[in-house]
Tab-separated table of N, CA and C in Angstrom:
chain	number	residue	atom	x	y	z
A	1	UNK	N	4.248	-14.252	12.499
A	1	UNK	CA	4.416	-12.902	12.026
A	1	UNK	C	3.051	-12.222	12.002
A	2	UNK	N	2.956	-11.049	12.618
A	2	UNK	CA	1.707	-10.296	12.635
A	2	UNK	C	1.629	-9.274	11.512
A	3	UNK	N	2.707	-9.063	10.826
A	3	UNK	CA	2.752	-8.073	9.766
A	3	UNK	C	4.087	-7.382	9.746
A	4	UNK	N	4.151	-6.293	8.987
A	4	UNK	CA	5.416	-5.568	8.883
A	4	UNK	C	5.186	-4.162	8.356
A	5	UNK	N	6.210	-3.333	8.558
A	5	UNK	CA	6.200	-1.965	8.060
A	5	UNK	C	7.384	-1.806	7.122
A	6	UNK	N	7.154	-1.106	6.007
A	6	UNK	CA	8.263	-0.816	5.110
A	6	UNK	C	8.122	0.613	4.608
A	7	UNK	N	9.241	1.169	4.158
A	7	UNK	CA	9.264	2.527	3.627
A	7	UNK	C	9.548	2.439	2.133
A	8	UNK	N	8.745	3.153	1.357
A	8	UNK	CA	8.939	3.221	-0.091
A	8	UNK	C	9.381	4.636	-0.433
A	9	UNK	N	10.530	4.756	-1.066
A	9	UNK	CA	11.053	6.068	-1.439
A	9	UNK	C	10.490	6.465	-2.795
A	10	UNK	N	9.406	7.214	-2.752
A	10	UNK	CA	8.766	7.688	-3.971
A	10	UNK	C	9.372	8.996	-4.435
A	11	UNK	N	8.898	9.474	-5.578
A	11	UNK	CA	9.409	10.741	-6.132
A	11	UNK	C	9.103	11.917	-5.209
A	12	UNK	N	8.008	11.836	-4.474
A	12	UNK	CA	7.602	12.929	-3.590
A	12	UNK	C	8.249	12.818	-2.206
A	13	UNK	N	8.954	11.725	-1.954
A	13	UNK	CA	9.565	11.494	-0.656
A	13	UNK	C	9.191	10.127	-0.124
A	14	UNK	N	9.575	9.831	1.119
A	14	UNK	CA	9.313	8.504	1.677
A	14	UNK	C	7.851	8.308	2.109
A	15	UNK	N	7.303	7.161	1.755
A	15	UNK	CA	5.963	6.734	2.140
A	15	UNK	C	6.128	5.568	3.113
A	16	UNK	N	5.274	5.506	4.128
A	16	UNK	CA	5.312	4.418	5.090
A	16	UNK	C	4.102	3.512	4.877
A	17	UNK	N	4.362	2.232	4.763
A	17	UNK	CA	3.299	1.243	4.580
A	17	UNK	C	3.374	0.229	5.713
A	18	UNK	N	2.249	0.054	6.383
A	18	UNK	CA	2.172	-0.924	7.459
A	18	UNK	C	1.177	-1.997	7.053
A	19	UNK	N	1.664	-3.215	6.974
A	19	UNK	CA	0.814	-4.353	6.610
A	19	UNK	C	0.509	-5.130	7.882
A	20	UNK	N	-0.774	-5.286	8.159
A	20	UNK	CA	-1.227	-6.008	9.349
A	20	UNK	C	-2.067	-7.199	8.927
A	21	UNK	N	-1.752	-8.341	9.488
A	21	UNK	CA	-2.521	-9.544	9.184
A	21	UNK	C	-3.849	-9.507	9.918
A	22	UNK	N	-4.887	-9.976	9.261
A	22	UNK	CA	-6.209	-10.091	9.855
A	22	UNK	C	-6.480	-11.556	10.140
A	23	UNK	N	-7.368	-11.814	11.044
A	23	UNK	CA	-7.722	-13.192	11.350
A	23	UNK	C	-8.481	-13.784	10.162
A	24	UNK	N	-8.040	-14.946	9.709
A	24	UNK	CA	-8.683	-15.612	8.572
A	24	UNK	C	-8.811	-17.095	8.875
A	25	UNK	N	-9.710	-17.745	8.166
A	25	UNK	CA	-9.867	-19.184	8.311
A	25	UNK	C	-8.590	-19.893	7.883
A	26	UNK	N	-8.431	-21.131	8.318
A	26	UNK	CA	-7.250	-21.908	7.941
A	26	UNK	C	-7.094	-21.972	6.433
A	27	UNK	N	-5.874	-21.739	5.968
A	27	UNK	CA	-5.579	-21.814	4.552
A	27	UNK	C	-5.917	-20.571	3.761
A	28	UNK	N	-6.440	-19.571	4.416
A	28	UNK	CA	-6.787	-18.325	3.734
A	28	UNK	C	-5.894	-17.196	4.232
A	29	UNK	N	-5.738	-16.189	3.403
A	29	UNK	CA	-4.927	-15.025	3.756
A	29	UNK	C	-5.812	-13.793	3.788
A	30	UNK	N	-5.608	-12.962	4.790
A	30	UNK	CA	-6.318	-11.685	4.886
A	30	UNK	C	-5.395	-10.686	5.579
A	31	UNK	N	-5.248	-9.512	4.962
A	31	UNK	CA	-4.393	-8.477	5.547
A	31	UNK	C	-4.834	-7.113	5.038
A	32	UNK	N	-4.400	-6.099	5.759
A	32	UNK	CA	-4.681	-4.713	5.383
A	32	UNK	C	-3.354	-3.967	5.298
A	33	UNK	N	-3.249	-3.102	4.293
A	33	UNK	CA	-2.079	-2.260	4.135
A	33	UNK	C	-2.470	-0.804	4.327
A	34	UNK	N	-1.893	-0.158	5.322
A	34	UNK	CA	-2.147	1.264	5.576
A	34	UNK	C	-0.980	2.068	5.002
A	35	UNK	N	-1.316	3.033	4.160
A	35	UNK	CA	-0.308	3.837	3.473
A	35	UNK	C	-0.363	5.261	4.016
A	36	UNK	N	0.803	5.780	4.403
A	36	UNK	CA	0.881	7.141	4.939
A	36	UNK	C	2.007	7.898	4.241
A	37	UNK	N	1.797	9.216	4.100
A	37	UNK	CA	2.807	10.101	3.540
A	37	UNK	C	2.954	11.294	4.465
A	38	UNK	N	4.170	11.510	4.929
A	38	UNK	CA	4.467	12.605	5.868
A	38	UNK	C	3.555	12.554	7.087
A	39	UNK	N	3.314	11.343	7.578
A	39	UNK	CA	2.514	11.150	8.784
A	39	UNK	C	1.016	11.212	8.578
A	40	UNK	N	0.571	11.470	7.350
A	40	UNK	CA	-0.861	11.563	7.066
A	40	UNK	C	-1.336	10.287	6.377
A	41	UNK	N	-2.369	9.667	6.953
A	41	UNK	CA	-2.928	8.444	6.359
A	41	UNK	C	-3.535	8.782	5.012
A	42	UNK	N	-3.157	8.025	3.974
A	42	UNK	CA	-3.638	8.309	2.627
A	42	UNK	C	-4.521	7.212	2.052
A	43	UNK	N	-4.313	5.953	2.467
A	43	UNK	CA	-5.074	4.866	1.853
A	43	UNK	C	-5.018	3.617	2.733
A	44	UNK	N	-6.064	2.811	2.603
A	44	UNK	CA	-6.103	1.503	3.257
A	44	UNK	C	-6.481	0.496	2.179
A	45	UNK	N	-5.615	-0.484	1.953
A	45	UNK	CA	-5.871	-1.544	0.983
A	45	UNK	C	-6.092	-2.850	1.725
A	46	UNK	N	-7.071	-3.621	1.291
A	46	UNK	CA	-7.375	-4.911	1.915
A	46	UNK	C	-7.174	-5.998	0.870
A	47	UNK	N	-6.534	-7.088	1.277
A	47	UNK	CA	-6.354	-8.230	0.393
A	47	UNK	C	-6.805	-9.492	1.109
A	48	UNK	N	-7.677	-10.233	0.474
A	48	UNK	CA	-8.068	-11.552	0.968
A	48	UNK	C	-7.906	-12.528	-0.185
A	49	UNK	N	-7.320	-13.651	0.101
A	49	UNK	CA	-7.103	-14.679	-0.908
A	49	UNK	C	-7.162	-16.055	-0.252
A	50	UNK	N	-7.842	-16.986	-0.878
A	50	UNK	CA	-7.837	-18.345	-0.353
A	50	UNK	C	-6.576	-19.089	-0.788
A	51	UNK	N	-6.093	-19.918	0.083
A	51	UNK	CA	-5.048	-20.868	-0.262
A	51	UNK	C	-3.682	-20.324	-0.613
A	52	UNK	N	-3.291	-19.158	-0.074
A	52	UNK	CA	-1.923	-18.678	-0.296
A	52	UNK	C	-1.230	-18.502	1.053
A	53	UNK	N	0.072	-18.558	1.019
A	53	UNK	CA	0.846	-18.416	2.247
A	53	UNK	C	0.891	-16.961	2.696
A	54	UNK	N	1.265	-16.776	3.948
A	54	UNK	CA	1.402	-15.422	4.491
A	54	UNK	C	2.463	-14.656	3.710
A	55	UNK	N	3.585	-15.292	3.424
A	55	UNK	CA	4.666	-14.625	2.705
A	55	UNK	C	4.213	-14.172	1.317
A	56	UNK	N	3.497	-15.041	0.614
A	56	UNK	CA	2.997	-14.684	-0.715
A	56	UNK	C	1.988	-13.546	-0.627
A	57	UNK	N	1.069	-13.629	0.327
A	57	UNK	CA	0.062	-12.587	0.498
A	57	UNK	C	0.675	-11.239	0.816
A	58	UNK	N	1.657	-11.215	1.698
A	58	UNK	CA	2.328	-9.955	2.038
A	58	UNK	C	3.052	-9.413	0.810
A	59	UNK	N	3.671	-10.272	0.039
A	59	UNK	CA	4.344	-9.831	-1.176
A	59	UNK	C	3.378	-9.188	-2.165
A	60	UNK	N	2.211	-9.809	-2.348
A	60	UNK	CA	1.196	-9.250	-3.247
A	60	UNK	C	0.717	-7.897	-2.728
A	61	UNK	N	0.441	-7.819	-1.423
A	61	UNK	CA	-0.061	-6.570	-0.853
A	61	UNK	C	0.997	-5.468	-0.924
A	62	UNK	N	2.266	-5.802	-0.730
A	62	UNK	CA	3.346	-4.818	-0.881
A	62	UNK	C	3.345	-4.248	-2.295
A	63	UNK	N	3.233	-5.132	-3.281
A	63	UNK	CA	3.211	-4.678	-4.686
A	63	UNK	C	2.023	-3.766	-4.945
A	64	UNK	N	0.877	-4.083	-4.370
A	64	UNK	CA	-0.311	-3.249	-4.567
A	64	UNK	C	-0.158	-1.902	-3.875
A	65	UNK	N	0.475	-1.885	-2.703
A	65	UNK	CA	0.731	-0.615	-2.015
A	65	UNK	C	1.641	0.270	-2.865
A	66	UNK	N	2.698	-0.306	-3.408
A	66	UNK	CA	3.635	0.460	-4.236
A	66	UNK	C	2.944	0.966	-5.496
A	67	UNK	N	2.127	0.133	-6.118
A	67	UNK	CA	1.393	0.558	-7.317
A	67	UNK	C	0.456	1.710	-6.986
A	68	UNK	N	-0.204	1.652	-5.820
A	68	UNK	CA	-1.105	2.729	-5.419
A	68	UNK	C	-0.321	4.025	-5.212
A	69	UNK	N	0.828	3.928	-4.551
A	69	UNK	CA	1.667	5.109	-4.298
A	69	UNK	C	2.099	5.739	-5.618
A	70	UNK	N	2.578	4.916	-6.541
A	70	UNK	CA	3.036	5.447	-7.819
A	70	UNK	C	1.903	6.137	-8.579
A	71	UNK	N	0.707	5.563	-8.542
A	71	UNK	CA	-0.431	6.186	-9.209
A	71	UNK	C	-0.832	7.489	-8.507
A	72	UNK	N	-0.809	7.491	-7.184
A	72	UNK	CA	-1.150	8.704	-6.428
A	72	UNK	C	-0.175	9.829	-6.744
A	73	UNK	N	1.103	9.500	-6.873
A	73	UNK	CA	2.098	10.516	-7.214
A	73	UNK	C	1.855	11.066	-8.612
A	74	UNK	N	1.543	10.189	-9.562
A	74	UNK	CA	1.226	10.645	-10.922
A	74	UNK	C	0.009	11.557	-10.925
A	75	UNK	N	-1.026	11.161	-10.198
A	75	UNK	CA	-2.238	11.973	-10.109
A	75	UNK	C	-1.933	13.342	-9.516
A	76	UNK	N	-1.136	13.369	-8.440
A	76	UNK	CA	-0.774	14.642	-7.807
A	76	UNK	C	0.029	15.526	-8.771
A	77	UNK	N	0.955	14.922	-9.502
A	77	UNK	CA	1.761	15.679	-10.461
A	77	UNK	C	0.885	16.266	-11.567
A	78	UNK	N	-0.053	15.481	-12.055
A	78	UNK	CA	-0.940	15.957	-13.120
A	78	UNK	C	-1.836	17.087	-12.631
A	79	UNK	N	-2.297	17.013	-11.393
A	79	UNK	CA	-3.150	18.066	-10.842
A	79	UNK	C	-2.392	19.373	-10.703
A	80	UNK	N	-1.109	19.297	-10.359
A	80	UNK	CA	-0.339	20.523	-10.167
A	80	UNK	C	0.078	21.146	-11.492
A	81	UNK	N	0.012	20.378	-12.593
A	81	UNK	CA	0.411	20.941	-13.889
A	81	UNK	C	-0.793	21.348	-14.738
A	82	UNK	N	-2.002	21.115	-14.260
A	82	UNK	CA	-3.191	21.515	-15.009
A	82	UNK	C	-3.355	23.031	-14.962
A	83	UNK	N	-3.765	23.641	-16.085
A	83	UNK	CA	-3.982	25.092	-16.074
A	83	UNK	C	-5.231	25.428	-15.254
A	84	UNK	N	-5.204	26.575	-14.615
A	84	UNK	CA	-6.346	26.992	-13.796
A	84	UNK	C	-7.240	27.953	-14.522
């Protein structure tokens, strides 16, 4: 498996996350998660961990992508409700 793409349905609409595996030494995990909203790249998250499986690493990175999206949506909502 070289990675995967998933869609997260956030409050602002669907976000696309593409997780790509990076070359790592034996027994280590390394991958990058690219997060996009409406076709615009918004964030790149990198995860490296020794001694975990690919499945576990992808699961952790998926959770971190979702957490980043949820925080970004909260930040955007707060910015739009601030008085000018």
